PDB file of C-alpha atoms in Angstrom:
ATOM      1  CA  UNK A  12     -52.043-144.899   5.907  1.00 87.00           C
ATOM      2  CA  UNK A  13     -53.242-148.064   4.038  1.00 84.00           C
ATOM      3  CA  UNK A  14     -56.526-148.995   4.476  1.00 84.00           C
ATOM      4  CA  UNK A  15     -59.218-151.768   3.141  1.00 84.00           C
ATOM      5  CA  UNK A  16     -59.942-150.329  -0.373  1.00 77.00           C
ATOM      6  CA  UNK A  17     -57.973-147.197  -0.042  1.00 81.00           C
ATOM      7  CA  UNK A  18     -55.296-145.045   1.756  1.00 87.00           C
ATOM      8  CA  UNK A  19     -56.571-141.968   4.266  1.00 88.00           C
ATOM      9  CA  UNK A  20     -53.875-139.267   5.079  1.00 88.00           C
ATOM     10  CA  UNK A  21     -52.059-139.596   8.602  1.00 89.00           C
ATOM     11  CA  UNK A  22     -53.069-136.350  11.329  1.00 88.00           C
ATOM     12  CA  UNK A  23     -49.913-134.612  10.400  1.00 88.00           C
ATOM     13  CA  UNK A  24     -50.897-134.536   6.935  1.00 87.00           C
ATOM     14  CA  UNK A  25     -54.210-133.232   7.987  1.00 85.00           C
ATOM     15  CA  UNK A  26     -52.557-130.807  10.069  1.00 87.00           C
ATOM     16  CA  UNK A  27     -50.383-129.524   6.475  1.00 88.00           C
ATOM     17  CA  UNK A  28     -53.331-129.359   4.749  1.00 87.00           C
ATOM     18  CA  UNK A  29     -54.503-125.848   5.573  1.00 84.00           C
ATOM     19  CA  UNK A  30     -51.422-124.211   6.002  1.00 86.00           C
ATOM     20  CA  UNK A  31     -49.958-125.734   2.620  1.00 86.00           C
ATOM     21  CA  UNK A  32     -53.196-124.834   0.975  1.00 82.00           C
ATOM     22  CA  UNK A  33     -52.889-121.156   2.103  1.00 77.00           C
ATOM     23  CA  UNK A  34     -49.169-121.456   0.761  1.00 82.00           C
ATOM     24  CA  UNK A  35     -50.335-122.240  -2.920  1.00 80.00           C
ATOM     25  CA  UNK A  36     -52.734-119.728  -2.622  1.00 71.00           C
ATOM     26  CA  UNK A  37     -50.634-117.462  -1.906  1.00 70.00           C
ATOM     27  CA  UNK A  38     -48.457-118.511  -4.577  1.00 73.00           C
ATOM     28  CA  UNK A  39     -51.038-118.461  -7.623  1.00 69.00           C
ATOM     29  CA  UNK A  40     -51.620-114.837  -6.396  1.00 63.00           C
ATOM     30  CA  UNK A  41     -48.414-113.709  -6.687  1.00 62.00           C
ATOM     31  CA  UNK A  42     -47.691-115.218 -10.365  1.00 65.00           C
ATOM     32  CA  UNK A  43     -51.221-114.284 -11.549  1.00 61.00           C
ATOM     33  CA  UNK A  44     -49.997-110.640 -10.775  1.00 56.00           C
ATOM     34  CA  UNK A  45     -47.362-110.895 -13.077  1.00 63.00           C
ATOM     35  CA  UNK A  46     -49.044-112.738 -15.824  1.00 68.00           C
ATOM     36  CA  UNK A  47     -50.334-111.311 -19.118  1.00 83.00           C
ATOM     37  CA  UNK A  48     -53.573-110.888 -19.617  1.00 92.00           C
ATOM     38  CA  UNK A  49     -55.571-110.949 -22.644  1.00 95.00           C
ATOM     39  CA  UNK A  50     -59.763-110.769 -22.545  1.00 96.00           C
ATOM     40  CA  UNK A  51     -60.210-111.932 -25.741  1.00 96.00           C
ATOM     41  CA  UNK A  52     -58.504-115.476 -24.739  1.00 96.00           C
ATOM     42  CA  UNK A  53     -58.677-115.760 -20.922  1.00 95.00           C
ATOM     43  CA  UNK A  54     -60.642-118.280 -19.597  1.00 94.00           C
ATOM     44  CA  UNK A  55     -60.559-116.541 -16.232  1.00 94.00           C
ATOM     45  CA  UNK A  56     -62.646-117.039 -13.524  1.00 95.00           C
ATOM     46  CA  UNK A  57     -63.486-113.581 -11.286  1.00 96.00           C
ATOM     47  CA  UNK A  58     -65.132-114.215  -8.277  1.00 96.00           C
ATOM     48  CA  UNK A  59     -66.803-110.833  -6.761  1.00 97.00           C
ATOM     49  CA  UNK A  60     -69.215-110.253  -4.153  1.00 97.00           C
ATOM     50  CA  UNK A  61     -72.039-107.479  -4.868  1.00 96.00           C
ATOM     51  CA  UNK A  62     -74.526-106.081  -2.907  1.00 92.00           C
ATOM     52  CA  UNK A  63     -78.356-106.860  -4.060  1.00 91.00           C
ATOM     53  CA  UNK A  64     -78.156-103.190  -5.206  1.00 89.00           C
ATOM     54  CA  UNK A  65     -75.141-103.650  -6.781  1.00 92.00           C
ATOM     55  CA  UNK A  66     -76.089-106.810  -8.440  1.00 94.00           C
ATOM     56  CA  UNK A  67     -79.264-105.948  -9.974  1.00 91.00           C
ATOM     57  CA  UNK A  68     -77.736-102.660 -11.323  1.00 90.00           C
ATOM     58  CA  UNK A  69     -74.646-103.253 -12.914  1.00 93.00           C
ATOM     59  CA  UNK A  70     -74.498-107.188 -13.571  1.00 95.00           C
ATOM     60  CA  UNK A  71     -76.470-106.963 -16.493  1.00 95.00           C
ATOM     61  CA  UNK A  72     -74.482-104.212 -18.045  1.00 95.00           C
ATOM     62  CA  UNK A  73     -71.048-105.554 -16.907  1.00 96.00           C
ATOM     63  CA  UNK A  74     -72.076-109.304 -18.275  1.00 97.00           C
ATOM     64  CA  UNK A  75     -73.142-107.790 -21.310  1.00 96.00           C
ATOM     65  CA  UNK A  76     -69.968-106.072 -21.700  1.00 96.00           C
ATOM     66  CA  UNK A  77     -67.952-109.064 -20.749  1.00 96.00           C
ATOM     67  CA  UNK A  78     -69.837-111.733 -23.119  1.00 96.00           C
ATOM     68  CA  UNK A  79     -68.227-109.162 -26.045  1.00 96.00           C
ATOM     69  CA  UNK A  80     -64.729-108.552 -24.437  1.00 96.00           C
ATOM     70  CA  UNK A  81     -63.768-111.625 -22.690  1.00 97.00           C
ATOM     71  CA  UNK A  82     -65.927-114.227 -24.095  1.00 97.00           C
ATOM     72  CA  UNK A  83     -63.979-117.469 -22.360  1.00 97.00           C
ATOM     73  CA  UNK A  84     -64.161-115.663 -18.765  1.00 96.00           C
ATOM     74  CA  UNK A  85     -66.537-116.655 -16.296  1.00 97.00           C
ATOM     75  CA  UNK A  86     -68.006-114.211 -13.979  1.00 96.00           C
ATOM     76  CA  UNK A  87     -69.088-115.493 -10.310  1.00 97.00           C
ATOM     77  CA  UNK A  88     -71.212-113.044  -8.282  1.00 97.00           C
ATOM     78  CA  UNK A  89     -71.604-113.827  -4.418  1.00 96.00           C
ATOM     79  CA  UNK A  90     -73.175-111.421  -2.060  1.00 94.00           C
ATOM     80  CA  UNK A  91     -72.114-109.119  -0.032  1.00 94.00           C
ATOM     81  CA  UNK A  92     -73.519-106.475   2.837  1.00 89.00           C
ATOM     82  CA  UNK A  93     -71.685-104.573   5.383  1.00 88.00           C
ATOM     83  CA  UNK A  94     -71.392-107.974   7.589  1.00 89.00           C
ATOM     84  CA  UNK A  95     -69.813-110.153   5.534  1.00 94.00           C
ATOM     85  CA  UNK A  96     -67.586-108.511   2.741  1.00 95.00           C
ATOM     86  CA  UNK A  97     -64.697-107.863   5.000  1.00 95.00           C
ATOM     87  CA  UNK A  98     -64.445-111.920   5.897  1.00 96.00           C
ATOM     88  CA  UNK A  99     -64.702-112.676   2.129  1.00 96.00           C
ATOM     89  CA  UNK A 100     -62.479-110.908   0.976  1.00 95.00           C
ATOM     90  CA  UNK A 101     -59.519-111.665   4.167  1.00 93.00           C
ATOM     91  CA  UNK A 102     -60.456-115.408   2.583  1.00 92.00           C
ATOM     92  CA  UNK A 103     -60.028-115.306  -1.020  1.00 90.00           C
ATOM     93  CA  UNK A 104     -63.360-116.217  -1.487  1.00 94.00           C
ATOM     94  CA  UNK A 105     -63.740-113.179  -3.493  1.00 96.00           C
ATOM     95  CA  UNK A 106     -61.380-110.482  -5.766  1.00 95.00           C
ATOM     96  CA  UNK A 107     -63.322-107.715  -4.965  1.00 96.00           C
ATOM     97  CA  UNK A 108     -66.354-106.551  -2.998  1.00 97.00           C
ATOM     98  CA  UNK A 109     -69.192-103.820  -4.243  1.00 95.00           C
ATOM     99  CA  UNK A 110     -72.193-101.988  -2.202  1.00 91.00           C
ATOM    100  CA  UNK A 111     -72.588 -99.614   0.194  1.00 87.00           C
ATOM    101  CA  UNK A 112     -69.754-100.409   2.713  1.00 90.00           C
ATOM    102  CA  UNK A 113     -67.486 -99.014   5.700  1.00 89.00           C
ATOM    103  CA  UNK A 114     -63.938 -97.302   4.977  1.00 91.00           C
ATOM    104  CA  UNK A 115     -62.218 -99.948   4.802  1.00 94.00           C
ATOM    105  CA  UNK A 116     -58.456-101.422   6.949  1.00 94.00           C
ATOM    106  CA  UNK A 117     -55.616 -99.908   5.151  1.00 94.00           C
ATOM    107  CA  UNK A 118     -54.836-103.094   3.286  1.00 95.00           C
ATOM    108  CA  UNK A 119     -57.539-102.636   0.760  1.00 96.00           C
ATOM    109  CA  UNK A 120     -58.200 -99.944  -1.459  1.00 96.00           C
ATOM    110  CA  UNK A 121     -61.589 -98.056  -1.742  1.00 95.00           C
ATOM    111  CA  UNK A 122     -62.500 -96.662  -4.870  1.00 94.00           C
ATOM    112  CA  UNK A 123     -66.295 -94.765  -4.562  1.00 90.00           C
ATOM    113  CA  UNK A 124     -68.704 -94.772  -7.798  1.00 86.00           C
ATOM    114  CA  UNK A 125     -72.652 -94.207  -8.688  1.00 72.00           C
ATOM    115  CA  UNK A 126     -73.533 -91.077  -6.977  1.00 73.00           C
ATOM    116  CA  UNK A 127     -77.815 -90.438  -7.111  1.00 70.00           C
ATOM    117  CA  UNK A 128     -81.025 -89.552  -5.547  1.00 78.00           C
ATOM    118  CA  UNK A 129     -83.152 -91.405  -3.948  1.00 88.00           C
ATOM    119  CA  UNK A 130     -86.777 -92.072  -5.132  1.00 91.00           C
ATOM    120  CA  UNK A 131     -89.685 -93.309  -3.550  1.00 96.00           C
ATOM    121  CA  UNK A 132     -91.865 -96.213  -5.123  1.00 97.00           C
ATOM    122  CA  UNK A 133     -95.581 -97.524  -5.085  1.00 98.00           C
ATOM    123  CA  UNK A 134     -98.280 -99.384  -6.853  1.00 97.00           C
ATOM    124  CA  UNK A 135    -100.619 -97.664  -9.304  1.00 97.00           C
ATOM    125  CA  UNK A 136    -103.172 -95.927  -7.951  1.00 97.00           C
ATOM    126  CA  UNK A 137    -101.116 -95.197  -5.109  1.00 98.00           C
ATOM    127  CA  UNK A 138    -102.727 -92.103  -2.704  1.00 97.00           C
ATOM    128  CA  UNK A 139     -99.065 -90.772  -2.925  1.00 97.00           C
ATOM    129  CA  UNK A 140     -99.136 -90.968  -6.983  1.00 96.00           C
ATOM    130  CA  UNK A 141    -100.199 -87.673  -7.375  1.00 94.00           C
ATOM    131  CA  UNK A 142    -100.496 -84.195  -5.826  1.00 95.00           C
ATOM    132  CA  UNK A 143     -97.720 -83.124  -3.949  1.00 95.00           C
ATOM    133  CA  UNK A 144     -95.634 -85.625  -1.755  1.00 95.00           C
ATOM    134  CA  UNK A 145     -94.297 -83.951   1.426  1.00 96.00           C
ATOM    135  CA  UNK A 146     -92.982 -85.423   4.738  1.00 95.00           C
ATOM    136  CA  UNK A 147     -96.314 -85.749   6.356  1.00 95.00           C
ATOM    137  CA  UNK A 148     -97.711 -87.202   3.801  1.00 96.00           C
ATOM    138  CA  UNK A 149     -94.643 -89.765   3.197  1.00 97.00           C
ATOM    139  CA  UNK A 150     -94.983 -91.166   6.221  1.00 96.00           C
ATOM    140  CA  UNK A 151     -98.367 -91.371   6.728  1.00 97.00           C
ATOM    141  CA  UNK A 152     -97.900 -94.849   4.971  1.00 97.00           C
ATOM    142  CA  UNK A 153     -95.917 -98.149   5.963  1.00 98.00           C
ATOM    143  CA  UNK A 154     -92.838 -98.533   4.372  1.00 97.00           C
ATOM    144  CA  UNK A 155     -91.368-100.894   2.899  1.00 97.00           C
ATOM    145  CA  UNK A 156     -87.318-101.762   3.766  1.00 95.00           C
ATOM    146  CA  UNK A 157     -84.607-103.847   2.217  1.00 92.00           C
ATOM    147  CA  UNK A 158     -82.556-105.382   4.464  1.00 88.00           C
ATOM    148  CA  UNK A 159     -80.326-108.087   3.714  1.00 84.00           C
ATOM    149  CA  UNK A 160     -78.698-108.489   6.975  1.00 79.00           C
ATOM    150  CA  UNK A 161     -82.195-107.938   8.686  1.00 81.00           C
ATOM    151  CA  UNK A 162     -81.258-104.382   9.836  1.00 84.00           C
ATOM    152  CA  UNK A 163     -84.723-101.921  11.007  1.00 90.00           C
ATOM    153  CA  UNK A 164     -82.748 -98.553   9.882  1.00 87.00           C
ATOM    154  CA  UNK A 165     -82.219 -97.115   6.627  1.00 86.00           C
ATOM    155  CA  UNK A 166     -81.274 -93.944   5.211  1.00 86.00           C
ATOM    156  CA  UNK A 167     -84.374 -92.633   5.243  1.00 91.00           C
ATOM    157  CA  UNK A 168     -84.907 -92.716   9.293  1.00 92.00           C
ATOM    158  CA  UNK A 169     -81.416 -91.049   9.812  1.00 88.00           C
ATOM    159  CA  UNK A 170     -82.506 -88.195   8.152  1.00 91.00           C
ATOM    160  CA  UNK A 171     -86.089 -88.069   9.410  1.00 93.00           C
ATOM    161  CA  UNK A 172     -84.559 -88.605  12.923  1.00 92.00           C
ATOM    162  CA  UNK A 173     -82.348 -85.437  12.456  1.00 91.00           C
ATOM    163  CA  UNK A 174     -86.060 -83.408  11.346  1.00 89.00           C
ATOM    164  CA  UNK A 175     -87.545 -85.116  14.812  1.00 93.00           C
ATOM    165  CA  UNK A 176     -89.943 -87.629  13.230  1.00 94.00           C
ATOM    166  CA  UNK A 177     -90.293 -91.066  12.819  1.00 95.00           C
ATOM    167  CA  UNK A 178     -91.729 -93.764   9.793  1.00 95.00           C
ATOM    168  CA  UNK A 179     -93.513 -96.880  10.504  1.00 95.00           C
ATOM    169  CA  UNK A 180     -92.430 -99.943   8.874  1.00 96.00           C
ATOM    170  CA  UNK A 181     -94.705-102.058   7.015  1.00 97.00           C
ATOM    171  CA  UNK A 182     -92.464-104.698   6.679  1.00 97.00           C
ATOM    172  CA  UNK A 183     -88.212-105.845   6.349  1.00 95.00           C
ATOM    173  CA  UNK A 184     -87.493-108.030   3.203  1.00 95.00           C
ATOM    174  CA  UNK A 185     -84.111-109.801   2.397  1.00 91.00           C
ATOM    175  CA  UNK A 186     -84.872-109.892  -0.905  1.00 91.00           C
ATOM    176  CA  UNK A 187     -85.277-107.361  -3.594  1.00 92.00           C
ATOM    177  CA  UNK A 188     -87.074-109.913  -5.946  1.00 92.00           C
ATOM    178  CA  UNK A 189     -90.325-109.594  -3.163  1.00 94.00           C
ATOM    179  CA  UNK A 190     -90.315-105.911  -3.699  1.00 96.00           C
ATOM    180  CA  UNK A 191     -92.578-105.257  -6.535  1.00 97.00           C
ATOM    181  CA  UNK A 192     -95.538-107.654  -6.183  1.00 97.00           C
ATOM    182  CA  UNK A 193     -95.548-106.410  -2.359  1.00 98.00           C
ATOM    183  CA  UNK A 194     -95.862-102.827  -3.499  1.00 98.00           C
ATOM    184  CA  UNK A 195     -98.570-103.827  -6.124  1.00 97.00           C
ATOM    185  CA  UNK A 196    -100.154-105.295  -3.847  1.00 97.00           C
ATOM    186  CA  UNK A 197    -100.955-103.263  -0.344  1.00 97.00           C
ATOM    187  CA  UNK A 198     -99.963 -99.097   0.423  1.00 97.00           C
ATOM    188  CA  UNK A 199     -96.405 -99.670   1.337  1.00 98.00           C
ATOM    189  CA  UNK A 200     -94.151 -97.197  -0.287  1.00 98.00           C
ATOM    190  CA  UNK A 201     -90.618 -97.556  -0.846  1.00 97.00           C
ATOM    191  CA  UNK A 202     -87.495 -95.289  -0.537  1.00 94.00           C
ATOM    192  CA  UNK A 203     -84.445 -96.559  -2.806  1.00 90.00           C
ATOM    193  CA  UNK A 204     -81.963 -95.986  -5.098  1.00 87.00           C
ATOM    194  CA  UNK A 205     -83.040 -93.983  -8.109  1.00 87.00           C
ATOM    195  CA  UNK A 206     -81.329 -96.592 -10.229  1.00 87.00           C
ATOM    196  CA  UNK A 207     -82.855 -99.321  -8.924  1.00 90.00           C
ATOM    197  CA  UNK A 208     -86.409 -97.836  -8.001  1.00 92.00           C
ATOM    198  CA  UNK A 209     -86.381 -96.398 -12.495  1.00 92.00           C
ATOM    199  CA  UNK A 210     -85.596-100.534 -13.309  1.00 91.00           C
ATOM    200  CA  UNK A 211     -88.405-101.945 -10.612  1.00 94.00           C
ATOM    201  CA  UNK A 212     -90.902 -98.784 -12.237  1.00 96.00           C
ATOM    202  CA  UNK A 213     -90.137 -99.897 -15.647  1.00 94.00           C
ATOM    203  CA  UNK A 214     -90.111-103.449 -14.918  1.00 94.00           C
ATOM    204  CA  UNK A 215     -93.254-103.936 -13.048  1.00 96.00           C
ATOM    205  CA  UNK A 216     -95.860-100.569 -13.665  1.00 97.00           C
ATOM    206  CA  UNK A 217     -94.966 -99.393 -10.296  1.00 97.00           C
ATOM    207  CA  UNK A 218     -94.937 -95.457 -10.132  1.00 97.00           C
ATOM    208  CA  UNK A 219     -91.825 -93.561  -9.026  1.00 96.00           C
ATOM    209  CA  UNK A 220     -91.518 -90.392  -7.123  1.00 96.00           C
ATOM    210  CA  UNK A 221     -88.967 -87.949  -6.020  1.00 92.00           C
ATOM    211  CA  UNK A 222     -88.782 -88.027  -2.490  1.00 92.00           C
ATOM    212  CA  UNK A 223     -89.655 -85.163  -0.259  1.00 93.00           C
ATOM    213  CA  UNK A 224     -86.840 -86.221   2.472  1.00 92.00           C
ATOM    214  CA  UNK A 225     -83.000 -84.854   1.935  1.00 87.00           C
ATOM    215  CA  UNK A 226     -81.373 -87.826   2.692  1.00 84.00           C
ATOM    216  CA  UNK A 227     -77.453 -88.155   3.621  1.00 71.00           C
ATOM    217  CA  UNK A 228     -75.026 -88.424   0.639  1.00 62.00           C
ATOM    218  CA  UNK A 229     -73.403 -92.100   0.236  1.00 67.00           C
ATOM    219  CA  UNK A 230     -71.798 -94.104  -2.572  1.00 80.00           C
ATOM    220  CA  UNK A 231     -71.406 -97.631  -3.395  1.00 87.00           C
ATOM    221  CA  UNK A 232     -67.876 -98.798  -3.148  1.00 92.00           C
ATOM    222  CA  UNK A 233     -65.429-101.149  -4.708  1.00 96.00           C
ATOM    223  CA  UNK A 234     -63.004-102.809  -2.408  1.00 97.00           C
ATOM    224  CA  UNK A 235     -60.046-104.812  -3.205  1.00 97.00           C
ATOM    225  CA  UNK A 236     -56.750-106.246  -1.341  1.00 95.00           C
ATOM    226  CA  UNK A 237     -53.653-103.945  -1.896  1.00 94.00           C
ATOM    227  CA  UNK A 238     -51.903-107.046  -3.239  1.00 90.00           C
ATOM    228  CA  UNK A 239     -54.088-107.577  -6.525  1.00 92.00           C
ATOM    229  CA  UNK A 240     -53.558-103.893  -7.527  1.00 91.00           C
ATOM    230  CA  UNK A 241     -51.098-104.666 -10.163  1.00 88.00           C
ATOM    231  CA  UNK A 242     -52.843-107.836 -10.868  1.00 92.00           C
ATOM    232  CA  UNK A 243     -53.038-107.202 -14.753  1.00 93.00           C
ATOM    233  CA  UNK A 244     -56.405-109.285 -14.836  1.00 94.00           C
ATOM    234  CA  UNK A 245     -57.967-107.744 -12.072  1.00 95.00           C
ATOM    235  CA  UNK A 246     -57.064-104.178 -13.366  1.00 95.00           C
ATOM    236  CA  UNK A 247     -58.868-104.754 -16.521  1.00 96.00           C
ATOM    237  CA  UNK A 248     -62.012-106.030 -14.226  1.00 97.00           C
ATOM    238  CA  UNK A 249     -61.547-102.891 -12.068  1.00 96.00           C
ATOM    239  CA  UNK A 250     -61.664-101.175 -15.421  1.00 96.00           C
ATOM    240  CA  UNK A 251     -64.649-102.335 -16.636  1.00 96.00           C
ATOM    241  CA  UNK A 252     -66.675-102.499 -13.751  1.00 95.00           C
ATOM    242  CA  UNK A 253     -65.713 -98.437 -13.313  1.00 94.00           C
ATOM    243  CA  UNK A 254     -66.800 -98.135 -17.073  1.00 93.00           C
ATOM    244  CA  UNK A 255     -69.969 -99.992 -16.577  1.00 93.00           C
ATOM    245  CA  UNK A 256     -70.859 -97.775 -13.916  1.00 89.00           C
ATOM    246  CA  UNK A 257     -69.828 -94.665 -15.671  1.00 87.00           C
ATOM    247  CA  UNK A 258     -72.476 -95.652 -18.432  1.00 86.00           C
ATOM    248  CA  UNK A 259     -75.376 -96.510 -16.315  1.00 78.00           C
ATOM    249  CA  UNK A 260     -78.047 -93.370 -16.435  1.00 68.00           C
ATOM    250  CA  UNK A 261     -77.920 -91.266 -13.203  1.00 59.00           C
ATOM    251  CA  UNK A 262     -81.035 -90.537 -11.467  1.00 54.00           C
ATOM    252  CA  UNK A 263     -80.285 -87.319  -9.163  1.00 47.00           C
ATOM    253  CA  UNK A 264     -83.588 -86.391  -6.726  1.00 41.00           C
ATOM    254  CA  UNK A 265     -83.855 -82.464  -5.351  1.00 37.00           C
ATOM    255  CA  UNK A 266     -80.499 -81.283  -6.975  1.00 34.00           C
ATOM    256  CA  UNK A 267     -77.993 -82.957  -4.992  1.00 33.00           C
ATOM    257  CA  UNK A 268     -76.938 -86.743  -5.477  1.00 33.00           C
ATOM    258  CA  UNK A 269     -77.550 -89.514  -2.961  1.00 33.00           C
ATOM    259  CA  UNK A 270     -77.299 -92.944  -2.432  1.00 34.00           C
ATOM    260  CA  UNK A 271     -79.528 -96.138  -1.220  1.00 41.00           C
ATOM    261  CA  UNK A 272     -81.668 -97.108   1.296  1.00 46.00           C
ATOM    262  CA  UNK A 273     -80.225-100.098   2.958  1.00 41.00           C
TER     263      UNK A 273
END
């Protein structure tokens, strides 16, 4: 319709929009699937949602490996938790989802990786730093949870729960960029990912200890539609993000592997 200074579309062309848009989508899909694919020349854009986990784990590895492999791709992260990576994926807004997730509808595939321990963090100086850490003496002290999606429960009070005892919480961040300077700074301990507690250690003179609990076994996992399986540049991402993970060193706590504290 013709207005003053411009044209504006009529409400049946409003009502098109959506459908015609999910049409084309649809449609780039299906002859991206079937097109060649070459990292060295792609200018690509993958768009994946990671957990914080996930994120600060394998991004710098799998960005390192992609600045030498695919140069002219661009790789944009959103995140994901158990609440959301479901609706981002149903919407395109992302190729492939990564973290500690459900079993998924029978239109994606689930592929599990990064099997560890779990470790327990604190400051220097920490009363748990030395001597021997048992149970009682874990949770004599607050803890400290991540918890992106603002959850109370972690790994760690399932399997105290199934031993009949309890932790106090210290306080729930959403954020695992907080972590550190809380630790160094009160007598919260924290129970995470060996991965992830080694890099915050390393990172920030925090000391890391095996933890006394046997916690429940669990994996991150990479989740993808059915329809991008033969995608030929999504394959190679698949690829690399399974080599990545492959690569990165395993921390196992008290024999068996574990996963993370959510």
């Amino acid at each position: 319709l013709r207005r003053p200074g411009g044209v504006e579309p009529t409400e049946l062309a409003l009502a098109l929009a959506g459908p015609v848009a999910e049409v084309l989508d649809r449609l780039r899909d299906t002859l991206a699937v079937h097109a060649p694919f070459d990292p060295a020349t792609s200018d690509r854009v993958f768009t994946i949602a990671l957990s914080e986990y996930a994120e600060a784990v394998l991004a710098p590895p799998l960005l390192e490996r992609l600045g030498r492999e695919a140069p002219g791709c661009l790789l944009a992260i959103r995140h994901a938790d158990r609440t959301n990576w479901q609706a981002l994926l149903e919407r395109g807004e992302a190729e492939l989802a990564l973290g500690v997730l459900p079993e998924p509808p029978a239109i994606y595939t689930r592929i599990r990786l990064l099997p560890e321990g779990f470790m327990t963090l604190m400051r220097q100086g920490h009363p748990l730093a030395t001597d021997v850490l048992t149970e009682d003496r874990l949770i004599a002290f607050p803890h400290l949870l991540h918890s992106p999606n603002g959850s109370r429960d972690g790994a760690l009070d399932v399997a105290l729960a199934t031993r009949g005892k309890k932790r106090r919480l210290g306080a729930v961040v959403a954020h695992l960029s907080a972590v550190p300077d809380i630790l160094a700074r009160t007598d919260m301990v924290m129970t995470l990912s060996g991965r992830l507690a080694r890099l915050l250690a390393e990172a920030h003179g925090l000391v890391v200890r095996e933890s006394p609990v046997e916690i429940r076994h669990t994996r991150l996992s990479m989740i993808f539609h059915r329809r991008l399986e033969s995608d030929a540049g999504h394959a190679w991402l698949r690829r690399l993000m399974l080599a990545v993970a492959r690569e990165v060193p395993a921390v196992e706590a008290g024999g068996a592997p574990k996963g993370e504290d959510d």
